[in-house]
Amino acid sequence: MFRASYLALLVFMLLPLFVVVVTSFSQAGRLAFPPESYSLAWYGEFFESTRWLRAFTNSILIGVGTALLASFLGVTGAFGQELDTDDSLGAILQPLVLIPLLIPPVVLGITLLMYFSEVGLRGSYASIILAHTLWATPLVYFVMRSVFSRFDWQQLDAAHDLGAGPVRSFVHVVLPNVKHGILVGALLAFIISLQEFVMALFLSTPSTTTIPVLAWTQIRQALDPMVSVVSTFLILISLGAIVIAAIATNLEWLSKQLS
């Protein structure tokens, strides 16, 4: 009974995604479900549109930048807290990491717009990457806290006893054991950046517009299948990232079972 209810709820939640994908193949000039006729014309128009391709490229670049920066901050923060024996760092770090998640994105967008305007970063890729990192870093941080909690820290102590420095011991001892967790955290950060809209709306300019911002602008002008086309691409990219994260997690579990 529980499994059937869970499956029914899952299907109900995923049904809108199915509708979006199906309407992307509509031949008509307006959104309708089910479509009266099917065609790939809107996909062809997407690949011929400089504006959409630029926004798609912007989203990918900003997503990759966010994933790299959030991974660095999340991994180093979690690693530093694990090395803190009296947990004084955790008492300060955890509340600081959670603060951006508790602030409404509209407030963050307005505040960051004012700040980046003062420092000359308004409308740049860096401003949007930094804004998205505020939301992505907590996810990476808590993922890595969970990963580090399963790590055998005696291996790190043994490396230090054998004369390895902090950097060498991390690269050769810690990193190989937590690399799958870092990959999962980076993919989550990438997905968060890919779909974030509100802060990007405040911070982007025509040259740095992301897919969600351009889709919102397009909806205000005309509701056509192009919105479903770009939404389908975002869905596929997110699903691909989830599949990669799931595979990485299972590989880590399998390697532990075989070791």
PDB file of C-alpha atoms in Angstrom:
ATOM      1  CA  MET A   1       0.000   0.000   0.000  1.00  0.00           C
ATOM      2  CA  PHE A   2       2.778   2.401   0.926  1.00  0.00           C
ATOM      3  CA  ARG A   3       4.744   1.640  -2.235  1.00  0.00           C
ATOM      4  CA  ALA A   4       1.658   2.099  -4.405  1.00  0.00           C
ATOM      5  CA  SER A   5       0.897   5.456  -2.771  1.00  0.00           C
ATOM      6  CA  TYR A   6       4.501   6.556  -3.154  1.00  0.00           C
ATOM      7  CA  LEU A   7       4.507   5.544  -6.834  1.00  0.00           C
ATOM      8  CA  ALA A   8       1.213   7.372  -7.452  1.00  0.00           C
ATOM      9  CA  LEU A   9       2.565  10.514  -5.781  1.00  0.00           C
ATOM     10  CA  LEU A  10       5.780  10.281  -7.821  1.00  0.00           C
ATOM     11  CA  VAL A  11       3.840   9.954 -11.087  1.00  0.00           C
ATOM     12  CA  PHE A  12       1.625  12.890 -10.112  1.00  0.00           C
ATOM     13  CA  MET A  13       4.667  15.079  -9.418  1.00  0.00           C
ATOM     14  CA  LEU A  14       6.420  14.091 -12.655  1.00  0.00           C
ATOM     15  CA  LEU A  15       3.347  14.502 -14.844  1.00  0.00           C
ATOM     16  CA  PRO A  16       3.960  18.239 -15.483  1.00  0.00           C
ATOM     17  CA  LEU A  17       7.406  17.376 -16.828  1.00  0.00           C
ATOM     18  CA  PHE A  18       5.806  14.952 -19.268  1.00  0.00           C
ATOM     19  CA  VAL A  19       3.416  17.672 -20.408  1.00  0.00           C
ATOM     20  CA  VAL A  20       6.305  20.083 -20.978  1.00  0.00           C
ATOM     21  CA  VAL A  21       8.240  17.569 -23.073  1.00  0.00           C
ATOM     22  CA  VAL A  22       5.223  16.636 -25.188  1.00  0.00           C
ATOM     23  CA  THR A  23       4.247  20.251 -25.903  1.00  0.00           C
ATOM     24  CA  SER A  24       7.802  20.971 -27.096  1.00  0.00           C
ATOM     25  CA  PHE A  25       7.035  18.853 -30.178  1.00  0.00           C
ATOM     26  CA  SER A  26       3.955  20.877 -31.089  1.00  0.00           C
ATOM     27  CA  GLN A  27       3.807  22.281 -34.589  1.00  0.00           C
ATOM     28  CA  ALA A  28       1.388  25.042 -33.648  1.00  0.00           C
ATOM     29  CA  GLY A  29       2.429  28.539 -32.683  1.00  0.00           C
ATOM     30  CA  ARG A  30       0.895  28.290 -29.230  1.00  0.00           C
ATOM     31  CA  LEU A  31       1.069  25.920 -26.304  1.00  0.00           C
ATOM     32  CA  ALA A  32      -1.619  23.255 -26.268  1.00  0.00           C
ATOM     33  CA  PHE A  33      -1.850  19.817 -24.688  1.00  0.00           C
ATOM     34  CA  PRO A  34      -2.164  17.463 -26.341  1.00  0.00           C
ATOM     35  CA  PRO A  35      -0.702  19.061 -29.489  1.00  0.00           C
ATOM     36  CA  GLU A  36      -2.838  18.934 -32.627  1.00  0.00           C
ATOM     37  CA  SER A  37       0.217  17.924 -34.676  1.00  0.00           C
ATOM     38  CA  TYR A  38       3.827  17.072 -33.900  1.00  0.00           C
ATOM     39  CA  SER A  39       6.991  18.538 -35.356  1.00  0.00           C
ATOM     40  CA  LEU A  40      10.634  19.322 -34.593  1.00  0.00           C
ATOM     41  CA  ALA A  41      10.248  22.825 -36.016  1.00  0.00           C
ATOM     42  CA  TRP A  42      10.622  24.569 -32.660  1.00  0.00           C
ATOM     43  CA  TYR A  43      13.820  22.647 -31.918  1.00  0.00           C
ATOM     44  CA  GLY A  44      15.173  23.807 -35.264  1.00  0.00           C
ATOM     45  CA  GLU A  45      14.235  27.375 -34.408  1.00  0.00           C
ATOM     46  CA  PHE A  46      16.027  27.045 -31.076  1.00  0.00           C
ATOM     47  CA  PHE A  47      19.292  26.012 -32.733  1.00  0.00           C
ATOM     48  CA  GLU A  48      18.936  28.844 -35.248  1.00  0.00           C
ATOM     49  CA  SER A  49      18.287  31.470 -32.572  1.00  0.00           C
ATOM     50  CA  THR A  50      21.386  33.374 -31.505  1.00  0.00           C
ATOM     51  CA  ARG A  51      19.578  34.771 -28.486  1.00  0.00           C
ATOM     52  CA  TRP A  52      18.527  31.361 -27.115  1.00  0.00           C
ATOM     53  CA  LEU A  53      21.891  29.746 -27.814  1.00  0.00           C
ATOM     54  CA  ARG A  54      23.680  32.607 -26.047  1.00  0.00           C
ATOM     55  CA  ALA A  55      21.411  32.233 -23.012  1.00  0.00           C
ATOM     56  CA  PHE A  56      21.973  28.465 -23.029  1.00  0.00           C
ATOM     57  CA  THR A  57      25.749  28.960 -23.159  1.00  0.00           C
ATOM     58  CA  ASN A  58      25.536  31.531 -20.363  1.00  0.00           C
ATOM     59  CA  SER A  59      23.611  29.086 -18.161  1.00  0.00           C
ATOM     60  CA  ILE A  60      26.170  26.336 -18.738  1.00  0.00           C
ATOM     61  CA  LEU A  61      29.156  28.635 -18.067  1.00  0.00           C
ATOM     62  CA  ILE A  62      27.587  30.065 -14.915  1.00  0.00           C
ATOM     63  CA  GLY A  63      26.571  26.581 -13.764  1.00  0.00           C
ATOM     64  CA  VAL A  64      30.094  25.237 -14.199  1.00  0.00           C
ATOM     65  CA  GLY A  65      31.589  28.262 -12.438  1.00  0.00           C
ATOM     66  CA  THR A  66      29.134  27.875  -9.571  1.00  0.00           C
ATOM     67  CA  ALA A  67      29.874  24.159  -9.274  1.00  0.00           C
ATOM     68  CA  LEU A  68      33.626  24.765  -9.096  1.00  0.00           C
ATOM     69  CA  LEU A  69      33.437  27.603  -6.576  1.00  0.00           C
ATOM     70  CA  ALA A  70      30.775  25.976  -4.400  1.00  0.00           C
ATOM     71  CA  SER A  71      32.702  22.701  -4.412  1.00  0.00           C
ATOM     72  CA  PHE A  72      35.880  24.427  -3.280  1.00  0.00           C
ATOM     73  CA  LEU A  73      34.119  26.301  -0.484  1.00  0.00           C
ATOM     74  CA  GLY A  74      31.942  23.379   0.589  1.00  0.00           C
ATOM     75  CA  VAL A  75      34.751  20.821   0.611  1.00  0.00           C
ATOM     76  CA  THR A  76      37.273  23.025   2.400  1.00  0.00           C
ATOM     77  CA  GLY A  77      34.669  24.157   4.929  1.00  0.00           C
ATOM     78  CA  ALA A  78      33.561  20.612   5.749  1.00  0.00           C
ATOM     79  CA  PHE A  79      37.153  19.365   5.811  1.00  0.00           C
ATOM     80  CA  GLY A  80      38.261  22.158   8.111  1.00  0.00           C
ATOM     81  CA  GLN A  81      35.387  21.465  10.490  1.00  0.00           C
ATOM     82  CA  GLU A  82      36.285  17.766  10.622  1.00  0.00           C
ATOM     83  CA  LEU A  83      39.843  18.690  11.602  1.00  0.00           C
ATOM     84  CA  ASP A  84      38.561  20.999  14.347  1.00  0.00           C
ATOM     85  CA  THR A  85      38.801  18.838  17.465  1.00  0.00           C
ATOM     86  CA  ASP A  86      36.786  21.065  19.827  1.00  0.00           C
ATOM     87  CA  ASP A  87      34.106  21.866  17.174  1.00  0.00           C
ATOM     88  CA  SER A  88      34.469  25.615  17.790  1.00  0.00           C
ATOM     89  CA  LEU A  89      34.610  26.167  14.028  1.00  0.00           C
ATOM     90  CA  GLY A  90      31.359  24.265  13.508  1.00  0.00           C
ATOM     91  CA  ALA A  91      29.522  26.458  15.988  1.00  0.00           C
ATOM     92  CA  ILE A  92      30.283  29.446  13.757  1.00  0.00           C
ATOM     93  CA  LEU A  93      30.442  27.870  10.311  1.00  0.00           C
ATOM     94  CA  GLN A  94      27.128  25.995  10.199  1.00  0.00           C
ATOM     95  CA  PRO A  95      24.934  29.034  10.972  1.00  0.00           C
ATOM     96  CA  LEU A  96      26.874  31.107   8.426  1.00  0.00           C
ATOM     97  CA  VAL A  97      26.397  28.450   5.754  1.00  0.00           C
ATOM     98  CA  LEU A  98      22.644  28.262   6.419  1.00  0.00           C
ATOM     99  CA  ILE A  99      21.972  32.008   6.391  1.00  0.00           C
ATOM    100  CA  PRO A 100      21.697  32.406   2.568  1.00  0.00           C
ATOM    101  CA  LEU A 101      19.085  29.633   2.440  1.00  0.00           C
ATOM    102  CA  LEU A 102      16.926  31.463   4.979  1.00  0.00           C
ATOM    103  CA  ILE A 103      16.893  34.788   3.115  1.00  0.00           C
ATOM    104  CA  PRO A 104      14.266  35.219   0.360  1.00  0.00           C
ATOM    105  CA  PRO A 105      15.871  35.257  -3.106  1.00  0.00           C
ATOM    106  CA  VAL A 106      14.246  38.617  -3.884  1.00  0.00           C
ATOM    107  CA  VAL A 107      16.014  40.180  -0.914  1.00  0.00           C
ATOM    108  CA  LEU A 108      19.281  38.561  -1.923  1.00  0.00           C
ATOM    109  CA  GLY A 109      18.846  39.726  -5.509  1.00  0.00           C
ATOM    110  CA  ILE A 110      18.222  43.360  -4.558  1.00  0.00           C
ATOM    111  CA  THR A 111      21.036  43.390  -1.990  1.00  0.00           C
ATOM    112  CA  LEU A 112      23.535  41.799  -4.355  1.00  0.00           C
ATOM    113  CA  LEU A 113      22.507  44.137  -7.170  1.00  0.00           C
ATOM    114  CA  MET A 114      23.317  47.147  -4.992  1.00  0.00           C
ATOM    115  CA  TYR A 115      26.581  45.616  -3.771  1.00  0.00           C
ATOM    116  CA  PHE A 116      27.872  44.483  -7.168  1.00  0.00           C
ATOM    117  CA  SER A 117      26.957  47.851  -8.666  1.00  0.00           C
ATOM    118  CA  GLU A 118      29.188  49.528  -6.097  1.00  0.00           C
ATOM    119  CA  VAL A 119      32.161  47.238  -6.774  1.00  0.00           C
ATOM    120  CA  GLY A 120      31.776  47.296 -10.567  1.00  0.00           C
ATOM    121  CA  LEU A 121      30.616  43.686 -11.070  1.00  0.00           C
ATOM    122  CA  ARG A 122      26.989  44.347 -11.995  1.00  0.00           C
ATOM    123  CA  GLY A 123      25.873  42.289 -14.968  1.00  0.00           C
ATOM    124  CA  SER A 124      29.047  40.190 -15.091  1.00  0.00           C
ATOM    125  CA  TYR A 125      29.336  36.427 -15.065  1.00  0.00           C
ATOM    126  CA  ALA A 126      31.209  36.681 -11.771  1.00  0.00           C
ATOM    127  CA  SER A 127      28.291  38.405 -10.037  1.00  0.00           C
ATOM    128  CA  ILE A 128      25.804  35.683 -11.004  1.00  0.00           C
ATOM    129  CA  ILE A 129      28.262  32.897 -10.135  1.00  0.00           C
ATOM    130  CA  LEU A 130      28.863  34.425  -6.708  1.00  0.00           C
ATOM    131  CA  ALA A 131      25.120  34.812  -6.146  1.00  0.00           C
ATOM    132  CA  HIS A 132      24.377  31.215  -7.105  1.00  0.00           C
ATOM    133  CA  THR A 133      27.262  30.047  -4.941  1.00  0.00           C
ATOM    134  CA  LEU A 134      25.441  31.410  -1.910  1.00  0.00           C
ATOM    135  CA  TRP A 135      22.748  28.792  -2.458  1.00  0.00           C
ATOM    136  CA  ALA A 136      24.918  26.004  -3.820  1.00  0.00           C
ATOM    137  CA  THR A 137      27.646  26.015  -1.166  1.00  0.00           C
ATOM    138  CA  PRO A 138      25.385  24.851   1.698  1.00  0.00           C
ATOM    139  CA  LEU A 139      24.347  21.800  -0.328  1.00  0.00           C
ATOM    140  CA  VAL A 140      27.957  20.863  -1.079  1.00  0.00           C
ATOM    141  CA  TYR A 141      28.923  21.532   2.521  1.00  0.00           C
ATOM    142  CA  PHE A 142      26.321  19.206   4.021  1.00  0.00           C
ATOM    143  CA  VAL A 143      26.964  16.521   1.408  1.00  0.00           C
ATOM    144  CA  MET A 144      30.650  16.601   2.301  1.00  0.00           C
ATOM    145  CA  ARG A 145      29.906  16.551   6.035  1.00  0.00           C
ATOM    146  CA  SER A 146      28.068  13.294   5.437  1.00  0.00           C
ATOM    147  CA  VAL A 147      30.898  11.938   3.272  1.00  0.00           C
ATOM    148  CA  PHE A 148      33.617  12.902   5.746  1.00  0.00           C
ATOM    149  CA  SER A 149      31.664  11.316   8.608  1.00  0.00           C
ATOM    150  CA  ARG A 150      32.248   7.927   6.920  1.00  0.00           C
ATOM    151  CA  PHE A 151      35.936   8.536   6.223  1.00  0.00           C
ATOM    152  CA  ASP A 152      38.571   6.667   8.262  1.00  0.00           C
ATOM    153  CA  TRP A 153      40.592   9.533   9.695  1.00  0.00           C
ATOM    154  CA  GLN A 154      43.287   7.155  10.924  1.00  0.00           C
ATOM    155  CA  GLN A 155      44.487   7.036   7.317  1.00  0.00           C
ATOM    156  CA  LEU A 156      45.170  10.777   7.452  1.00  0.00           C
ATOM    157  CA  ASP A 157      46.994  10.387  10.765  1.00  0.00           C
ATOM    158  CA  ALA A 158      49.108   7.617   9.246  1.00  0.00           C
ATOM    159  CA  ALA A 159      50.010   9.841   6.289  1.00  0.00           C
ATOM    160  CA  HIS A 160      51.124  12.601   8.655  1.00  0.00           C
ATOM    161  CA  ASP A 161      53.170  10.108  10.681  1.00  0.00           C
ATOM    162  CA  LEU A 162      54.923   9.043   7.475  1.00  0.00           C
ATOM    163  CA  GLY A 163      55.940  12.640   6.758  1.00  0.00           C
ATOM    164  CA  ALA A 164      53.288  13.746   4.258  1.00  0.00           C
ATOM    165  CA  GLY A 165      52.368  17.422   4.419  1.00  0.00           C
ATOM    166  CA  PRO A 166      48.789  18.731   4.598  1.00  0.00           C
ATOM    167  CA  VAL A 167      48.398  19.191   0.831  1.00  0.00           C
ATOM    168  CA  ARG A 168      50.006  15.885  -0.117  1.00  0.00           C
ATOM    169  CA  SER A 169      48.055  13.925   2.461  1.00  0.00           C
ATOM    170  CA  PHE A 170      44.784  15.468   1.297  1.00  0.00           C
ATOM    171  CA  VAL A 171      45.487  14.826  -2.402  1.00  0.00           C
ATOM    172  CA  HIS A 172      46.779  11.266  -2.011  1.00  0.00           C
ATOM    173  CA  VAL A 173      44.801  10.012   1.002  1.00  0.00           C
ATOM    174  CA  VAL A 174      41.597  11.976   1.507  1.00  0.00           C
ATOM    175  CA  LEU A 175      40.669  12.934  -2.048  1.00  0.00           C
ATOM    176  CA  PRO A 176      40.605   9.398  -3.537  1.00  0.00           C
ATOM    177  CA  ASN A 177      38.163   8.337  -0.795  1.00  0.00           C
ATOM    178  CA  VAL A 178      35.767  11.273  -1.123  1.00  0.00           C
ATOM    179  CA  LYS A 179      35.963  12.077  -4.847  1.00  0.00           C
ATOM    180  CA  HIS A 180      32.518  10.615  -5.553  1.00  0.00           C
ATOM    181  CA  GLY A 181      30.993  12.783  -2.843  1.00  0.00           C
ATOM    182  CA  ILE A 182      32.674  15.855  -4.333  1.00  0.00           C
ATOM    183  CA  LEU A 183      31.233  14.934  -7.742  1.00  0.00           C
ATOM    184  CA  VAL A 184      27.730  14.597  -6.287  1.00  0.00           C
ATOM    185  CA  GLY A 185      28.020  17.956  -4.527  1.00  0.00           C
ATOM    186  CA  ALA A 186      29.318  19.645  -7.674  1.00  0.00           C
ATOM    187  CA  LEU A 187      26.442  18.247  -9.748  1.00  0.00           C
ATOM    188  CA  LEU A 188      23.913  19.468  -7.194  1.00  0.00           C
ATOM    189  CA  ALA A 189      25.492  22.920  -7.295  1.00  0.00           C
ATOM    190  CA  PHE A 190      25.339  22.874 -11.096  1.00  0.00           C
ATOM    191  CA  ILE A 191      21.629  21.971 -11.068  1.00  0.00           C
ATOM    192  CA  ILE A 192      20.865  24.697  -8.516  1.00  0.00           C
ATOM    193  CA  SER A 193      22.598  27.281 -10.695  1.00  0.00           C
ATOM    194  CA  LEU A 194      20.967  26.016 -13.878  1.00  0.00           C
ATOM    195  CA  GLN A 195      17.428  26.531 -12.591  1.00  0.00           C
ATOM    196  CA  GLU A 196      17.906  29.628 -10.395  1.00  0.00           C
ATOM    197  CA  PHE A 197      15.849  32.549 -11.678  1.00  0.00           C
ATOM    198  CA  VAL A 198      15.232  35.349  -9.191  1.00  0.00           C
ATOM    199  CA  MET A 199      18.795  36.436  -8.428  1.00  0.00           C
ATOM    200  CA  ALA A 200      19.796  36.020 -12.084  1.00  0.00           C
ATOM    201  CA  LEU A 201      16.888  38.272 -13.051  1.00  0.00           C
ATOM    202  CA  PHE A 202      18.293  41.104 -10.927  1.00  0.00           C
ATOM    203  CA  LEU A 203      21.951  40.593 -11.828  1.00  0.00           C
ATOM    204  CA  SER A 204      21.968  39.640 -15.506  1.00  0.00           C
ATOM    205  CA  THR A 205      22.236  41.924 -18.521  1.00  0.00           C
ATOM    206  CA  PRO A 206      21.373  41.126 -22.173  1.00  0.00           C
ATOM    207  CA  SER A 207      24.854  39.646 -22.628  1.00  0.00           C
ATOM    208  CA  THR A 208      24.683  37.462 -19.491  1.00  0.00           C
ATOM    209  CA  THR A 209      21.008  36.446 -19.587  1.00  0.00           C
ATOM    210  CA  THR A 210      20.406  32.855 -18.523  1.00  0.00           C
ATOM    211  CA  ILE A 211      17.835  30.419 -19.874  1.00  0.00           C
ATOM    212  CA  PRO A 212      15.324  30.840 -16.972  1.00  0.00           C
ATOM    213  CA  VAL A 213      15.449  34.634 -17.281  1.00  0.00           C
ATOM    214  CA  LEU A 214      15.009  34.580 -21.058  1.00  0.00           C
ATOM    215  CA  ALA A 215      12.191  32.029 -20.760  1.00  0.00           C
ATOM    216  CA  TRP A 216      10.388  34.305 -18.286  1.00  0.00           C
ATOM    217  CA  THR A 217      10.795  37.245 -20.674  1.00  0.00           C
ATOM    218  CA  GLN A 218       9.480  35.132 -23.539  1.00  0.00           C
ATOM    219  CA  ILE A 219       6.416  34.023 -21.553  1.00  0.00           C
ATOM    220  CA  ARG A 220       5.497  37.654 -20.890  1.00  0.00           C
ATOM    221  CA  GLN A 221       5.476  38.319 -24.637  1.00  0.00           C
ATOM    222  CA  ALA A 222       4.038  35.126 -26.110  1.00  0.00           C
ATOM    223  CA  LEU A 223       3.305  31.651 -24.802  1.00  0.00           C
ATOM    224  CA  ASP A 224       4.726  29.441 -27.565  1.00  0.00           C
ATOM    225  CA  PRO A 225       6.360  25.966 -27.603  1.00  0.00           C
ATOM    226  CA  MET A 226       9.851  27.496 -27.497  1.00  0.00           C
ATOM    227  CA  VAL A 227       9.479  27.726 -23.720  1.00  0.00           C
ATOM    228  CA  SER A 228       8.761  23.995 -23.624  1.00  0.00           C
ATOM    229  CA  VAL A 229      11.798  23.320 -25.828  1.00  0.00           C
ATOM    230  CA  VAL A 230      14.238  25.092 -23.501  1.00  0.00           C
ATOM    231  CA  SER A 231      12.506  23.575 -20.472  1.00  0.00           C
ATOM    232  CA  THR A 232      12.996  20.140 -22.008  1.00  0.00           C
ATOM    233  CA  PHE A 233      16.718  20.800 -22.393  1.00  0.00           C
ATOM    234  CA  LEU A 234      16.951  21.882 -18.752  1.00  0.00           C
ATOM    235  CA  ILE A 235      15.051  18.768 -17.656  1.00  0.00           C
ATOM    236  CA  LEU A 236      17.357  16.496 -19.669  1.00  0.00           C
ATOM    237  CA  ILE A 237      20.504  18.167 -18.309  1.00  0.00           C
ATOM    238  CA  SER A 238      19.221  17.910 -14.729  1.00  0.00           C
ATOM    239  CA  LEU A 239      18.246  14.258 -15.195  1.00  0.00           C
ATOM    240  CA  GLY A 240      21.650  13.554 -16.706  1.00  0.00           C
ATOM    241  CA  ALA A 241      23.375  15.122 -13.699  1.00  0.00           C
ATOM    242  CA  ILE A 242      21.190  13.086 -11.321  1.00  0.00           C
ATOM    243  CA  VAL A 243      21.993   9.867 -13.179  1.00  0.00           C
ATOM    244  CA  ILE A 244      25.727  10.612 -13.044  1.00  0.00           C
ATOM    245  CA  ALA A 245      25.467  11.350  -9.311  1.00  0.00           C
ATOM    246  CA  ALA A 246      23.544   8.109  -8.739  1.00  0.00           C
ATOM    247  CA  ILE A 247      26.114   6.104 -10.707  1.00  0.00           C
ATOM    248  CA  ALA A 248      28.978   7.713  -8.770  1.00  0.00           C
ATOM    249  CA  THR A 249      27.265   6.927  -5.464  1.00  0.00           C
ATOM    250  CA  ASN A 250      26.667   3.305  -6.415  1.00  0.00           C
ATOM    251  CA  LEU A 251      30.268   2.931  -7.595  1.00  0.00           C
ATOM    252  CA  GLU A 252      31.484   4.210  -4.234  1.00  0.00           C
ATOM    253  CA  TRP A 253      29.197   1.752  -2.424  1.00  0.00           C
ATOM    254  CA  LEU A 254      30.312  -1.105  -4.683  1.00  0.00           C
ATOM    255  CA  SER A 255      34.002  -0.342  -4.161  1.00  0.00           C
ATOM    256  CA  LYS A 256      33.497  -0.404  -0.382  1.00  0.00           C
ATOM    257  CA  GLN A 257      31.733  -3.750  -0.590  1.00  0.00           C
ATOM    258  CA  LEU A 258      34.571  -5.232  -2.642  1.00  0.00           C
ATOM    259  CA  SER A 259      37.370  -3.814  -0.501  1.00  0.00           C
TER     260      SER A 259
END
